[in-house]
Tab-separated table of C-alpha atoms in Angstrom:
chain	number	residue	atom	x	y	z
A	1	UNK	CA	32.263	45.849	131.896
A	2	UNK	CA	29.084	45.060	130.058
A	3	UNK	CA	27.361	41.863	131.067
A	4	UNK	CA	24.183	40.128	130.030
A	5	UNK	CA	22.457	37.580	132.246
A	6	UNK	CA	20.036	34.956	131.071
A	7	UNK	CA	18.615	33.296	134.135
A	8	UNK	CA	17.073	30.223	132.542
A	9	UNK	CA	19.694	27.943	131.049
A	10	UNK	CA	17.378	25.065	130.202
A	11	UNK	CA	13.629	25.263	129.771
A	12	UNK	CA	11.358	22.361	128.944
A	13	UNK	CA	7.738	23.002	128.014
A	14	UNK	CA	4.816	21.225	126.455
A	15	UNK	CA	3.218	22.590	123.311
A	16	UNK	CA	0.741	25.415	123.930
A	17	UNK	CA	2.444	26.426	127.172
A	18	UNK	CA	3.429	30.048	127.626
A	19	UNK	CA	7.076	31.055	127.523
A	20	UNK	CA	9.022	33.786	129.250
A	21	UNK	CA	12.812	33.928	129.094
A	22	UNK	CA	14.595	36.422	131.280
A	23	UNK	CA	17.371	38.782	130.200
A	24	UNK	CA	19.042	41.420	132.342
A	25	UNK	CA	21.994	43.647	131.562
A	26	UNK	CA	24.395	45.493	133.758
A	27	UNK	CA	24.844	49.004	132.427
A	28	UNK	CA	22.794	52.117	131.983
A	29	UNK	CA	22.582	54.672	129.249
A	30	UNK	CA	21.279	54.130	125.775
A	31	UNK	CA	21.138	50.488	124.774
A	32	UNK	CA	20.180	48.406	121.778
A	33	UNK	CA	18.621	45.082	122.734
A	34	UNK	CA	18.301	41.892	120.718
A	35	UNK	CA	17.016	38.365	120.909
A	36	UNK	CA	18.531	35.825	118.545
A	37	UNK	CA	17.453	32.240	117.960
A	38	UNK	CA	19.557	29.299	116.834
A	39	UNK	CA	17.542	26.348	115.574
A	40	UNK	CA	19.313	22.970	115.591
A	41	UNK	CA	21.968	22.934	112.871
A	42	UNK	CA	21.239	26.463	111.726
A	43	UNK	CA	22.864	29.864	112.108
A	44	UNK	CA	21.804	32.569	114.524
A	45	UNK	CA	18.799	34.531	113.324
A	46	UNK	CA	17.389	37.755	114.691
A	47	UNK	CA	14.041	37.292	116.451
A	48	UNK	CA	13.492	40.887	117.423
A	49	UNK	CA	15.285	44.071	118.350
A	50	UNK	CA	14.745	47.248	120.326
A	51	UNK	CA	16.422	50.540	119.553
A	52	UNK	CA	13.933	53.140	120.750
A	53	UNK	CA	10.227	53.918	120.956
A	54	UNK	CA	7.562	51.483	122.097
A	55	UNK	CA	9.168	49.251	124.737
A	56	UNK	CA	6.972	46.320	123.698
A	57	UNK	CA	8.563	44.853	120.607
A	58	UNK	CA	6.962	42.309	118.310
A	59	UNK	CA	9.195	39.886	116.456
A	60	UNK	CA	8.894	36.977	114.090
A	61	UNK	CA	6.978	33.750	114.789
A	62	UNK	CA	4.753	35.290	117.473
A	63	UNK	CA	7.545	36.299	119.827
A	64	UNK	CA	7.578	39.585	121.689
A	65	UNK	CA	9.817	41.245	124.244
A	66	UNK	CA	9.391	44.084	126.692
A	67	UNK	CA	12.099	46.569	127.558
A	68	UNK	CA	11.793	47.702	131.166
A	69	UNK	CA	14.435	50.346	131.654
A	70	UNK	CA	14.047	50.571	135.438
A	71	UNK	CA	14.707	46.850	135.753
A	72	UNK	CA	17.451	46.680	133.077
A	73	UNK	CA	15.463	43.842	131.557
A	74	UNK	CA	14.389	42.665	128.117
A	75	UNK	CA	12.391	39.478	128.646
A	76	UNK	CA	11.234	37.365	125.724
A	77	UNK	CA	7.688	36.018	125.666
A	78	UNK	CA	5.439	33.825	123.571
A	79	UNK	CA	1.872	33.022	124.632
A	80	UNK	CA	1.783	29.519	123.157
A	81	UNK	CA	4.910	27.637	122.102
A	82	UNK	CA	5.150	25.045	119.359
A	83	UNK	CA	7.412	22.058	118.917
A	84	UNK	CA	9.211	24.007	116.183
A	85	UNK	CA	10.292	26.608	118.759
A	86	UNK	CA	12.816	24.111	120.113
A	87	UNK	CA	16.076	26.024	119.831
A	88	UNK	CA	18.687	27.999	121.704
A	89	UNK	CA	17.825	31.615	122.475
A	90	UNK	CA	20.359	34.359	123.035
A	91	UNK	CA	19.874	37.817	124.437
A	92	UNK	CA	22.342	40.474	123.303
A	93	UNK	CA	22.924	44.057	124.348
A	94	UNK	CA	24.891	46.868	122.752
A	95	UNK	CA	25.475	49.976	124.755
A	96	UNK	CA	27.844	52.162	126.692
A	97	UNK	CA	29.276	53.687	123.554
A	98	UNK	CA	30.537	50.356	122.283
A	99	UNK	CA	29.815	49.011	118.813
A	100	UNK	CA	30.036	45.467	120.046
A	101	UNK	CA	27.023	43.410	121.075
A	102	UNK	CA	27.531	41.370	124.235
A	103	UNK	CA	25.701	38.059	124.389
A	104	UNK	CA	24.192	36.167	127.246
A	105	UNK	CA	24.959	32.494	127.848
A	106	UNK	CA	21.855	31.351	126.033
A	107	UNK	CA	18.752	29.414	127.007
A	108	UNK	CA	18.081	25.999	125.584
A	109	UNK	CA	14.346	25.535	125.006
A	110	UNK	CA	12.858	22.110	124.388
A	111	UNK	CA	9.188	21.901	123.493
A	112	UNK	CA	7.548	18.502	123.750
A	113	UNK	CA	4.785	17.782	121.239
B	1	UNK	CA	21.860	36.981	97.811
B	2	UNK	CA	23.690	39.037	100.402
B	3	UNK	CA	25.082	37.325	103.413
B	4	UNK	CA	27.992	35.970	105.355
B	5	UNK	CA	29.774	32.836	104.228
B	6	UNK	CA	31.918	30.786	106.548
B	7	UNK	CA	33.952	27.913	105.284
B	8	UNK	CA	34.399	25.113	105.822
B	9	UNK	CA	31.393	23.970	107.847
B	10	UNK	CA	33.404	21.230	109.561
B	11	UNK	CA	37.147	21.194	110.082
B	12	UNK	CA	39.412	18.607	111.641
B	13	UNK	CA	43.003	19.296	112.569
B	14	UNK	CA	45.755	17.595	114.466
B	15	UNK	CA	46.922	19.111	117.714
B	16	UNK	CA	49.783	21.555	117.206
B	17	UNK	CA	48.729	22.684	113.744
B	18	UNK	CA	47.550	26.170	112.908
B	19	UNK	CA	44.261	26.399	111.049
B	20	UNK	CA	42.544	29.315	109.311
B	21	UNK	CA	38.781	29.768	109.223
B	22	UNK	CA	37.326	31.806	106.406
B	23	UNK	CA	34.654	34.503	106.722
B	24	UNK	CA	33.425	36.516	103.729
B	25	UNK	CA	30.542	38.998	103.584
B	26	UNK	CA	28.950	40.811	100.670
B	27	UNK	CA	26.746	43.060	102.793
B	28	UNK	CA	29.141	46.012	102.568
B	29	UNK	CA	29.365	46.047	106.358
B	30	UNK	CA	32.257	47.859	107.994
B	31	UNK	CA	32.391	45.861	111.227
B	32	UNK	CA	33.148	42.165	111.503
B	33	UNK	CA	33.395	39.904	114.515
B	34	UNK	CA	34.537	36.449	115.528
B	35	UNK	CA	32.786	34.652	118.365
B	36	UNK	CA	33.378	31.285	119.905
B	37	UNK	CA	30.357	29.269	121.053
B	38	UNK	CA	30.737	26.583	123.708
B	39	UNK	CA	27.863	24.725	125.397
B	40	UNK	CA	26.561	26.674	128.376
B	41	UNK	CA	28.874	29.620	127.768
B	42	UNK	CA	27.050	31.483	125.044
B	43	UNK	CA	29.014	33.536	122.550
B	44	UNK	CA	32.361	34.922	123.581
B	45	UNK	CA	34.130	37.560	121.527
B	46	UNK	CA	37.524	36.607	120.106
B	47	UNK	CA	38.419	39.514	117.817
B	48	UNK	CA	36.614	42.331	116.097
B	49	UNK	CA	37.293	44.799	113.344
B	50	UNK	CA	35.485	48.097	112.898
B	51	UNK	CA	37.214	48.990	109.635
B	52	UNK	CA	39.639	47.626	107.080
B	53	UNK	CA	43.244	47.248	108.289
B	54	UNK	CA	42.218	47.602	111.910
B	55	UNK	CA	41.221	44.991	114.477
B	56	UNK	CA	41.055	44.638	118.230
B	57	UNK	CA	41.241	41.802	120.727
B	58	UNK	CA	38.058	40.625	122.309
B	59	UNK	CA	37.581	38.820	125.606
B	60	UNK	CA	39.315	35.566	124.644
B	61	UNK	CA	41.918	36.505	122.002
B	62	UNK	CA	44.785	34.392	123.332
B	63	UNK	CA	45.839	31.745	120.832
B	64	UNK	CA	44.037	33.407	117.913
B	65	UNK	CA	45.015	35.861	115.209
B	66	UNK	CA	43.118	37.739	112.508
B	67	UNK	CA	43.651	40.010	109.535
B	68	UNK	CA	41.424	42.537	107.782
B	69	UNK	CA	43.049	43.373	104.482
B	70	UNK	CA	39.745	43.635	102.625
B	71	UNK	CA	36.362	44.902	103.743
B	72	UNK	CA	34.722	41.639	102.695
B	73	UNK	CA	37.046	39.246	104.461
B	74	UNK	CA	38.004	38.593	108.092
B	75	UNK	CA	39.852	35.265	108.429
B	76	UNK	CA	40.578	33.787	111.839
B	77	UNK	CA	43.661	31.686	112.523
B	78	UNK	CA	43.547	29.287	115.427
B	79	UNK	CA	47.148	28.790	116.439
B	80	UNK	CA	48.808	25.950	118.289
B	81	UNK	CA	48.936	28.258	121.324
B	82	UNK	CA	45.174	27.996	121.794
B	83	UNK	CA	44.822	25.469	124.598
B	84	UNK	CA	41.296	24.318	123.901
B	85	UNK	CA	40.533	25.021	120.238
B	86	UNK	CA	37.715	22.519	119.686
B	87	UNK	CA	34.588	24.688	119.429
B	88	UNK	CA	31.982	26.209	117.172
B	89	UNK	CA	33.180	29.468	115.620
B	90	UNK	CA	30.783	32.160	114.438
B	91	UNK	CA	31.543	35.132	112.253
B	92	UNK	CA	29.276	38.179	112.228
B	93	UNK	CA	29.098	41.579	110.589
B	94	UNK	CA	27.331	44.836	111.246
B	95	UNK	CA	26.763	48.026	109.280
B	96	UNK	CA	27.078	50.553	112.070
B	97	UNK	CA	26.462	51.195	115.731
B	98	UNK	CA	22.655	51.117	115.858
B	99	UNK	CA	22.128	48.013	113.791
B	100	UNK	CA	21.886	44.297	114.379
B	101	UNK	CA	24.621	41.779	113.675
B	102	UNK	CA	24.240	39.187	110.938
B	103	UNK	CA	25.790	35.772	111.419
B	104	UNK	CA	27.349	33.141	109.213
B	105	UNK	CA	26.546	29.444	109.438
B	106	UNK	CA	29.535	28.758	111.636
B	107	UNK	CA	32.529	26.440	111.471
B	108	UNK	CA	32.823	23.508	113.829
B	109	UNK	CA	36.496	22.908	114.514
B	110	UNK	CA	37.640	19.659	116.041
B	111	UNK	CA	41.242	19.236	117.062
B	112	UNK	CA	42.382	15.685	117.619
């Protein structure tokens, strides 16, 4: 069965700190990879996605993620976080011939001003 | 504007009552999904539908039912058989396999 692991459940940072959130998935083959963000009281929004090509993907609001196939990973990064980045972040993976994206448990990020 | 509309945003029901959550999309997407979001557990798939008049159980389908009579609509019924129905419910849709899912605003259901 497909599974997606997000290792950091709660992250607390100060503004201007660097961020890296881990995401690993369990299956091989062709995959589509996603990071979604859910700001307080809002719906899930797509931050970035990887389908093919350059494994370093740039998303909105200064976020980026790197697909490392050998490590089955798709970690999310931001060099300098802002208070407005406080949100819940979800990694999702679609693969193995399935149409359905499987989500990780999410990481709650709190950024102190 | 195209998008996914879930209604209502907040819903209260008494224990033992069935309740139906609405999900409508005007994105012309074939696939629609229902997820349940609980703190610390991420999004878990309840039901999904790849095409009109067809749907499949997800990982946690017990106590739920759905229908897909129209491409635009995928209502979810939370039945009295669902043991722990209080949760945040998210509806999503997708155009095809190699695309991202779009989400509605969610419905927070509280059963008292």
